[in-house]
Every structure is written in C-alpha cells, then in structure tokens.
Short mmCIF file of C-alpha atoms in Angstrom, two decimals:
data_model
loop_
_atom_site.label_atom_id
_atom_site.label_comp_id
_atom_site.label_asym_id
_atom_site.label_seq_id
_atom_site.Cartn_x
_atom_site.Cartn_y
_atom_site.Cartn_z
CA MET A 605 4.56 -97.22 25.41
CA LYS A 606 1.66 -94.48 26.27
CA LEU A 607 3.54 -90.86 26.91
CA THR A 608 2.01 -88.84 29.77
CA PRO A 609 1.07 -85.82 28.64
CA LEU A 610 2.97 -84.17 30.98
CA PHE A 611 5.03 -81.94 28.89
CA TYR A 612 1.91 -80.68 27.33
CA PHE A 613 0.08 -80.07 30.25
CA TYR A 614 3.40 -77.21 31.86
CA ILE A 615 3.37 -76.00 28.58
CA ILE A 616 -0.55 -74.61 28.48
CA VAL A 617 -2.45 -75.74 31.46
CA MET A 618 -0.09 -74.01 34.01
CA GLY A 619 1.11 -71.62 31.44
CA ILE A 620 -2.41 -70.51 30.14
CA PRO A 621 -2.98 -66.13 30.63
CA CYS A 622 -3.80 -65.25 34.44
CA TYR A 623 -5.61 -62.06 34.88
CA ALA A 624 -4.82 -60.63 38.89
CA ALA A 625 -7.34 -61.24 41.06
CA THR A 626 -9.39 -58.47 43.07
CA GLN A 627 -7.64 -58.15 46.91
CA ASN A 628 -10.50 -57.36 49.28
CA THR A 629 -8.48 -54.81 51.56
CA THR A 630 -12.10 -52.36 51.89
CA SER A 631 -14.64 -54.58 52.19
CA ASN A 632 -15.13 -58.18 51.83
CA MET A 633 -18.83 -57.33 50.97
CA PRO A 634 -20.21 -56.90 47.81
CA ILE A 635 -23.58 -56.15 48.68
CA VAL A 636 -24.06 -52.04 49.62
CA CYS A 637 -27.22 -50.08 50.72
CA ILE A 638 -27.04 -46.85 48.29
CA GLU A 639 -28.93 -43.61 48.61
CA GLY A 640 -29.89 -40.75 46.07
CA ILE A 641 -29.57 -37.93 47.64
CA LEU A 642 -32.58 -35.94 46.25
CA PRO A 643 -32.42 -31.61 45.11
CA ASP A 644 -35.09 -31.13 48.72
CA GLY A 645 -32.31 -32.64 50.62
CA GLU A 646 -34.28 -35.40 50.78
CA SER A 647 -32.95 -39.82 50.96
CA ASN A 648 -33.78 -42.45 48.63
CA ILE A 649 -32.55 -45.73 49.88
CA GLY A 650 -31.45 -48.20 48.38
CA MET A 651 -29.07 -51.28 47.74
CA GLY A 652 -26.52 -52.36 44.40
CA PHE A 653 -24.18 -54.60 44.25
CA MET A 654 -20.41 -54.36 43.12
CA VAL A 655 -20.03 -56.22 39.19
CA ALA A 656 -16.71 -55.58 38.72
CA PRO A 657 -13.05 -53.88 40.43
CA GLY A 658 -15.57 -50.43 41.21
CA ILE A 659 -18.26 -51.52 39.38
CA VAL A 660 -21.56 -51.80 41.30
CA ALA A 661 -24.67 -52.00 40.06
CA THR A 662 -28.96 -51.11 40.94
CA VAL A 663 -31.81 -49.86 39.04
CA GLN A 664 -32.67 -46.64 37.18
CA HIS A 665 -35.21 -45.91 39.63
CA GLN A 666 -32.91 -45.28 42.40
CA ILE A 667 -31.22 -42.95 41.42
CA LYS A 668 -33.54 -41.33 39.20
CA ASP A 669 -33.66 -37.70 40.28
CA ALA A 670 -30.55 -36.87 42.33
CA LYS A 671 -28.45 -35.16 42.00
CA LYS A 672 -25.74 -37.11 44.91
CA ILE A 673 -25.58 -41.01 45.04
CA LYS A 674 -23.28 -42.41 47.59
CA VAL A 675 -23.18 -45.47 47.56
CA HIS A 676 -22.17 -47.44 51.76
CA LEU A 677 -19.24 -50.13 52.28
CA GLY A 678 -19.12 -51.26 55.56
CA ASN A 679 -17.92 -47.46 58.33
CA SER A 680 -16.62 -45.90 54.59
CA ASN A 681 -19.49 -43.80 52.52
CA GLU A 682 -18.51 -43.90 48.52
CA ASN A 683 -19.29 -40.93 45.86
CA ALA A 684 -20.85 -42.52 42.93
CA GLU A 685 -20.80 -41.47 39.80
CA ILE A 686 -24.00 -42.85 36.89
CA ILE A 687 -21.62 -44.48 33.96
CA ARG A 688 -24.51 -45.87 32.13
CA GLN A 689 -28.05 -47.03 32.30
CA GLU A 690 -30.77 -48.23 30.16
CA ASP A 691 -33.85 -51.35 30.28
CA GLY A 692 -34.34 -50.28 33.97
CA LEU A 693 -31.06 -50.72 35.15
CA ALA A 694 -27.74 -48.59 35.94
CA LEU A 695 -24.33 -48.82 36.24
CA LEU A 696 -22.35 -46.37 39.23
CA ARG A 697 -17.88 -46.00 38.60
CA ILE A 698 -17.22 -45.51 42.92
CA ALA A 699 -13.09 -44.82 43.09
CA VAL A 700 -12.47 -48.24 45.55
CA GLN A 701 -11.28 -50.74 43.54
CA SER A 702 -10.51 -53.77 45.54
CA THR A 703 -14.23 -54.05 46.57
CA PRO A 704 -15.65 -59.06 45.74
CA GLU A 705 -17.41 -58.50 43.02
CA LEU A 706 -20.18 -60.95 42.19
CA ALA A 707 -20.75 -63.58 39.63
CA LEU A 708 -24.47 -63.39 37.11
CA ASP A 709 -26.07 -65.99 36.07
CA ASN A 710 -26.69 -66.08 31.91
CA ILE A 711 -29.32 -68.29 31.66
CA LEU A 712 -33.00 -67.45 33.45
CA PRO A 713 -33.28 -70.15 36.61
CA ARG A 714 -36.07 -71.96 36.49
CA LYS A 715 -39.47 -72.18 37.97
CA GLY A 716 -39.13 -73.15 41.57
CA THR A 717 -35.93 -72.02 42.26
CA LYS A 718 -35.02 -70.85 45.60
CA VAL A 719 -33.02 -67.36 45.50
CA PHE A 720 -33.11 -64.98 48.73
CA THR A 721 -32.04 -60.49 48.47
CA TYR A 722 -31.08 -58.03 50.27
CA HIS A 723 -33.03 -55.44 52.31
CA CYS A 724 -30.29 -51.27 53.28
CA GLN A 725 -31.53 -50.45 56.76
CA PRO A 726 -30.27 -49.10 59.95
CA ASP A 727 -27.83 -50.79 61.96
CA LYS A 728 -26.70 -49.78 65.69
CA ASN A 729 -24.47 -46.66 64.66
CA HIS A 730 -27.58 -45.37 61.63
CA ILE A 731 -24.99 -46.87 59.15
CA PRO A 732 -26.84 -48.46 55.86
CA THR A 733 -26.42 -52.66 56.56
CA PRO A 734 -27.17 -54.83 53.94
CA VAL A 735 -29.00 -57.17 55.77
CA LYS A 736 -30.18 -60.76 54.49
CA SER A 737 -34.12 -61.41 53.62
CA GLU A 738 -35.58 -65.53 54.13
CA ILE A 739 -35.53 -67.74 51.05
CA GLY A 740 -37.96 -67.46 48.34
CA THR A 741 -39.54 -69.14 44.97
CA ILE A 742 -39.39 -68.20 41.81
CA THR A 743 -42.70 -68.21 40.71
CA ASP A 744 -42.51 -66.92 36.84
CA PRO A 745 -39.55 -66.27 35.65
CA GLN A 746 -40.86 -64.86 32.49
CA ARG A 747 -43.11 -62.54 33.54
CA ARG A 748 -44.68 -60.25 30.91
CA GLY A 749 -44.27 -55.59 32.35
CA ASP A 750 -46.09 -53.57 30.56
CA ASN A 751 -43.97 -53.05 27.37
CA ALA A 752 -41.50 -55.56 25.86
CA ASN A 753 -39.75 -56.34 28.51
CA SER A 754 -40.33 -59.66 30.44
CA PHE A 755 -38.88 -60.14 34.55
CA ILE A 756 -38.39 -62.59 37.49
CA GLU A 757 -41.67 -62.89 39.24
CA ALA A 758 -41.19 -64.76 42.77
CA GLU A 759 -42.55 -65.55 45.87
CA LEU A 760 -40.09 -63.04 47.77
CA ALA A 761 -41.55 -60.78 49.86
CA ILE A 762 -39.70 -56.98 49.64
CA GLN A 763 -39.11 -54.10 51.42
CA LYS A 764 -37.92 -50.42 51.45
CA GLY A 765 -34.16 -50.42 50.51
CA ASN A 766 -35.42 -53.82 48.18
CA SER A 767 -34.75 -51.54 44.95
CA GLY A 768 -31.15 -52.57 43.38
CA ALA A 769 -30.33 -55.73 45.54
CA PRO A 770 -29.50 -58.85 43.60
CA LEU A 771 -32.10 -61.87 43.52
CA LEU A 772 -29.57 -65.05 44.11
CA GLY A 773 -29.78 -67.85 44.01
CA GLU A 774 -29.16 -71.24 46.58
CA ASP A 775 -25.76 -70.87 44.13
CA HIS A 776 -25.10 -66.96 45.02
CA HIS A 777 -25.66 -66.60 41.59
CA VAL A 778 -27.09 -62.93 40.77
CA VAL A 779 -30.68 -63.91 38.52
CA GLY A 780 -31.61 -60.55 38.58
CA VAL A 781 -32.33 -57.65 40.00
CA ILE A 782 -34.80 -55.96 42.48
CA ASN A 783 -36.72 -53.82 40.61
CA GLY A 784 -39.93 -53.87 42.91
CA TYR A 785 -43.03 -55.87 44.30
CA ASP A 786 -46.54 -56.67 43.14
CA GLY A 787 -49.58 -54.35 43.48
CA LEU A 788 -51.67 -56.59 44.19
CA LYS A 789 -49.82 -58.35 46.08
CA ASN A 790 -46.82 -57.79 48.89
CA ASN A 791 -45.01 -60.88 48.89
CA LEU A 792 -44.52 -61.22 45.01
CA SER A 793 -41.29 -59.51 43.68
CA VAL A 794 -39.68 -59.11 40.38
CA SER A 795 -36.78 -58.47 38.76
CA VAL A 796 -34.60 -57.75 36.43
CA PRO A 797 -33.17 -60.23 34.87
CA ALA A 798 -29.46 -60.94 35.48
CA THR A 799 -29.34 -61.85 31.85
CA VAL A 800 -30.03 -57.54 31.06
CA LEU A 801 -27.19 -57.16 33.06
CA ILE A 802 -24.92 -58.90 30.99
CA GLN A 803 -25.98 -57.68 27.67
CA LEU A 804 -25.25 -53.68 29.85
CA MET A 805 -21.91 -54.42 31.27
CA ALA A 806 -20.45 -56.07 28.12
CA LYS A 807 -22.04 -52.37 25.78
CA GLU A 808 -19.37 -50.62 28.66
CA LYS A 809 -16.52 -51.17 26.86
CA THR A 810 -14.71 -49.09 30.01
CA ILE A 811 -15.59 -51.85 32.35
CA GLN A 812 -13.16 -54.63 30.96
CA PHE A 813 -16.68 -57.58 30.95
CA LYS A 814 -14.89 -60.03 29.11
CA GLU A 815 -11.67 -59.38 31.06
CA LEU A 816 -13.11 -60.24 34.53
CA LEU A 817 -15.51 -63.48 33.27
CA LEU A 818 -12.11 -64.91 33.15
CA VAL A 819 -11.13 -63.71 36.28
CA GLN A 820 -14.07 -65.04 37.75
CA GLY A 821 -13.72 -68.74 35.52
CA GLU A 822 -10.22 -68.68 36.73
CA LYS A 823 -11.62 -68.66 40.02
CA TYR A 824 -14.30 -71.22 39.45
CA TYR A 825 -10.86 -73.54 38.47
CA LYS A 826 -8.85 -73.52 40.23
CA GLN A 827 -11.51 -73.93 43.36
CA LYS A 828 -12.34 -76.85 41.04
CA ASP A 829 -15.80 -75.37 40.85
CA PHE A 830 -15.33 -76.85 37.19
CA TYR A 831 -18.96 -76.44 36.05
CA HIS A 832 -18.96 -72.67 36.44
CA ALA A 833 -16.14 -72.17 35.40
CA GLN A 834 -17.11 -73.46 32.38
CA LYS A 835 -19.69 -71.36 32.66
CA ARG A 836 -17.92 -68.38 32.20
CA PHE A 837 -15.05 -68.61 30.53
CA GLU A 838 -18.95 -69.87 27.79
CA LEU A 839 -20.25 -67.11 28.56
CA ALA A 840 -16.71 -64.59 26.97
CA ILE A 841 -17.48 -66.18 24.08
CA ALA A 842 -21.00 -65.48 23.38
CA LEU A 843 -19.81 -61.73 23.68
CA GLN A 844 -16.39 -62.03 21.27
CA ALA A 845 -16.98 -64.74 19.10
CA ASP A 846 -12.84 -64.82 18.03
CA TYR A 847 -12.13 -64.03 22.29
CA TYR A 848 -8.62 -66.47 21.78
CA ASP A 849 -8.30 -66.97 24.94
CA ALA A 850 -11.74 -67.39 26.36
CA TYR A 851 -11.33 -71.34 24.61
CA THR A 852 -7.95 -71.58 25.91
CA TYR A 853 -9.96 -71.49 28.90
CA LEU A 854 -12.10 -73.40 28.10
CA ALA A 855 -10.33 -77.13 26.57
CA ASN A 856 -8.43 -76.43 29.92
CA THR A 857 -11.18 -76.94 31.50
CA PHE A 858 -12.52 -79.00 29.32
CA PHE A 859 -9.79 -81.53 29.82
CA ALA A 860 -9.75 -81.53 33.59
CA LEU A 861 -13.87 -81.98 33.37
CA GLY A 862 -12.38 -85.56 31.45
CA ASN A 863 -13.82 -84.36 28.18
CA TYR A 864 -11.30 -84.20 26.01
CA ALA A 865 -13.56 -84.05 22.18
CA ALA A 866 -14.71 -81.20 23.75
CA ALA A 867 -11.75 -79.44 24.56
CA ARG A 868 -10.71 -81.10 21.49
CA ASP A 869 -12.99 -79.11 19.42
CA THR A 870 -12.93 -75.78 21.33
CA LEU A 871 -8.44 -75.83 20.80
CA HIS A 872 -10.23 -75.84 16.93
CA GLN A 873 -11.94 -73.05 17.43
CA ALA A 874 -8.72 -71.38 18.77
CA ILE A 875 -6.56 -72.26 16.05
CA ALA A 876 -8.45 -70.57 13.60
CA ILE A 877 -7.95 -67.98 14.92
CA ASP A 878 -4.67 -67.33 15.84
CA ILE A 879 -3.17 -70.41 13.14
CA GLN A 880 0.48 -69.20 14.22
CA ASN A 881 0.49 -69.51 18.64
CA PRO A 882 2.72 -72.80 18.54
CA ASN A 883 0.26 -73.60 22.56
CA ALA A 884 -2.49 -74.39 21.26
CA TYR A 885 -0.74 -77.30 19.44
CA SER A 886 0.61 -78.24 22.59
CA PHE A 887 -2.23 -77.90 23.78
CA LEU A 888 -3.88 -80.53 20.71
CA ALA A 889 -0.94 -83.12 20.79
CA ALA A 890 -1.97 -83.59 24.89
CA VAL A 891 -5.79 -84.25 23.63
CA SER A 892 -5.39 -86.35 20.61
CA ASN A 893 -2.54 -88.62 23.24
CA LYS A 894 -5.56 -88.54 25.90
CA LEU A 895 -7.63 -89.50 22.99
CA SER A 896 -4.48 -92.10 21.90
CA ASP A 897 -5.56 -90.70 18.76
CA ALA A 898 -1.35 -90.47 17.82
CA VAL A 899 -1.23 -89.31 14.09
CA SER A 900 -2.67 -86.34 15.59
CA GLU A 901 -1.17 -86.04 18.02
CA ARG A 902 2.34 -86.26 15.76
CA ASN A 903 1.00 -83.21 13.46
CA ALA A 904 0.25 -81.37 16.28
CA LEU A 905 3.37 -81.66 17.59
CA GLN A 906 5.04 -81.46 14.19
CA ARG A 907 3.33 -78.01 14.28
CA TYR A 908 4.13 -77.23 17.08
CA LEU A 909 7.94 -77.96 16.10
CA GLU A 910 7.81 -75.07 13.24
CA LEU A 911 6.43 -72.79 15.77
CA GLU A 912 8.39 -72.90 18.48
CA ASN A 913 10.83 -71.17 19.64
CA ASP A 914 12.46 -72.43 22.93
CA PRO A 915 14.96 -74.55 23.00
CA THR A 916 13.94 -76.39 25.71
CA THR A 917 10.73 -77.77 25.16
CA VAL A 918 11.93 -78.41 21.43
CA GLN A 919 13.69 -80.56 21.85
CA ASN A 920 11.77 -82.69 24.24
CA ALA A 921 8.48 -81.37 21.43
CA GLN A 922 11.82 -83.53 19.29
CA LYS A 923 12.91 -86.57 22.00
CA MET A 924 7.73 -87.23 22.11
CA LEU A 925 7.33 -86.37 18.02
CA GLN A 926 10.63 -89.42 17.75
CA THR A 927 8.97 -91.50 19.85
CA ILE A 928 5.53 -90.98 18.15
CA GLU A 929 7.37 -91.99 14.57
CA ASN A 930 8.30 -94.57 16.17
CA ASN A 931 5.36 -96.28 17.62
CA LEU A 932 3.17 -95.73 14.10
CA SER A 933 5.93 -97.16 13.02
CA GLN A 934 5.74 -100.82 14.55
CA LYS A 935 1.98 -100.13 14.44
CA ASN A 936 1.86 -100.46 10.50
CA ARG A 937 4.75 -102.94 10.61
CA ALA A 938 3.00 -104.68 12.83
CA THR A 939 -0.88 -104.51 10.82
CA THR A 940 1.24 -105.62 7.51
CA VAL A 941 -0.45 -108.78 5.97
CA LEU A 942 2.09 -110.03 4.52
CA PRO A 943 2.18 -112.42 0.87
#
C-alpha cells in the first residue's frame, strides 16, 4: 500500500509561515518620479521605484545637493529622507507603506536580452508622471566603468528624466538602475546592476529585505510561478545561510516542481539549522514517500513523533508509521530466502 503524502502536505505546505502581502491602497504604480529641490529653488526631475514598503531606490546623482526630496505617487507628493547611499545608488524612505514593489534580479542579464525603462514627464495637469520607453537590447552586461565598478550597457535611447528608473526585463523584473547614457553614443544607456542594489538593501537592516523576499516568493508560489519563487528563496538563503524559513519555502517549491531529491536535500539543510522543529521531519517523511524510500519515511516519522505534541496529528502519524512498519515487515519476509 502506497501512502498518500496528504497528511504531511497539510502540516507543511499549507502551514508554512505566511507574511502579510502588501495591500495596494494608494498607488498601483511601483515606478515613481523624484524631484530633488536644490538650494537655489531649481529642481532635478528623475525617476525611482519601490523596492520595499515605503522604500524607494534611485541613483545618487539624482538627489545630489538636494535640500528637499519629493516622491510623486500619482496625485500625491511624499517627502522623502535618505536612509542609505553608496555605489552610485540611494535608498529613500517615504511615509506611504502600501505601494507595491518591483522584484530585483540577482543575476546579470545576458547580451541580447530585451529591456525597457521609464522616463518622467509632466502630464496635462503638470504632474510628473512615469512614461514607458521603447524596448531596447542589452549590448554589454559588464561594461567597465571609470573605477572598479561595472555597468550594464543597453542599446536604449534615454532622455532627461530617466536617471534612477528601473531597467526592466521582459518579465518586469529589475535588472539594473538607469545611471545615464554614453557620452559619445546617445542611444546607449548605462545602468548600475540590480545585484549592487540587492547588496545595498541587505546592508540596510531597517528594510527587512530577507523577509520581503519570502513575501515575493510566496506570491509567485501561489501563482504557480515556481521558477521565480525558487529564485526569491535562494536569494534569501544567499543573504543569510542559516535562514530556516527560506529553506522550508524552497523545499516546498521543489516539492511542487516534482524535484523530490532537491526537496529532500533542502530539508536536510533546514534540519541542520533547527533539529527540534517537528514540521521539517513531517515534510521529510512526505518527500521520502514520493521517493519510495520507506526506511527514510519511517525514520522521519519517528523523529516527528518524538517532537510533536498535538494529539490529533500525533495519532494520525502513529497510524501512518504503523502502516509503514507493516509494509516493511512484509517486504522483508517476502525477500527472505528460506533454507
């Protein structure tokens, strides 16, 4: 008799920690116009985009020397404060927490990748508004700059008001941040890689970036976009190697993909971090069942029963364990060679 993993599935897959998703109540546009007001009253108009609740990313030169910074969210203007700036990028904080954010790619785009961006221009009411650009192409994903940094070069005509805008792939993920254009070729843009922005966000402890990655990954998981869910969870682990929740989320993703061996290996990593969590053993039993590894399934269930206190789930697990042991006993008798 082959056991169904439904019991384990409900404990783990349906019971994974769930971070509250952001509600879009103020603006559905994660791309914003930024106005840096200079001491002489003049303004620099550029772009930025939401990367976390209340957090806007842009380029440093967009806000250089500004005595006041405003972020235009639809019809509202939000005052912004600088919370961190380095490597040509800046992070700003605004009071609004309910605007959706863009997901960042943690790998460089390939040459030939199609990309697009936005620029800022006044609408009919003279309100700075993001406007989508034409589609361009990555020409050099690692163009060397004047210093040790490298930029993403794209054949993408930009104009005044583009600085700080996201460079977006066809999946609408951020691959870079528009920094400017080639001084000799106006149709070539240069962008700071999104990987640099990821490291900057990871340094800023007030953002809770790793938790945000789980929120994004869970959203993709529910949409059955397991590829991007996997990337979010793997990035969270790359930022914190002992992030237990990220490992269990990743194991769930591998399980959904049918990659049970990867799910098993990921769960072993989670268990190494927290050997006292019964849920990991319950899930490991389910994975072992899918791998037709009855011995590992039995061992995982036994460990689960040592740690779990809930009477109902313990009773169900005991029944399953008894069935597994009976099956193993019958198999052993069937394979015994009599003299």
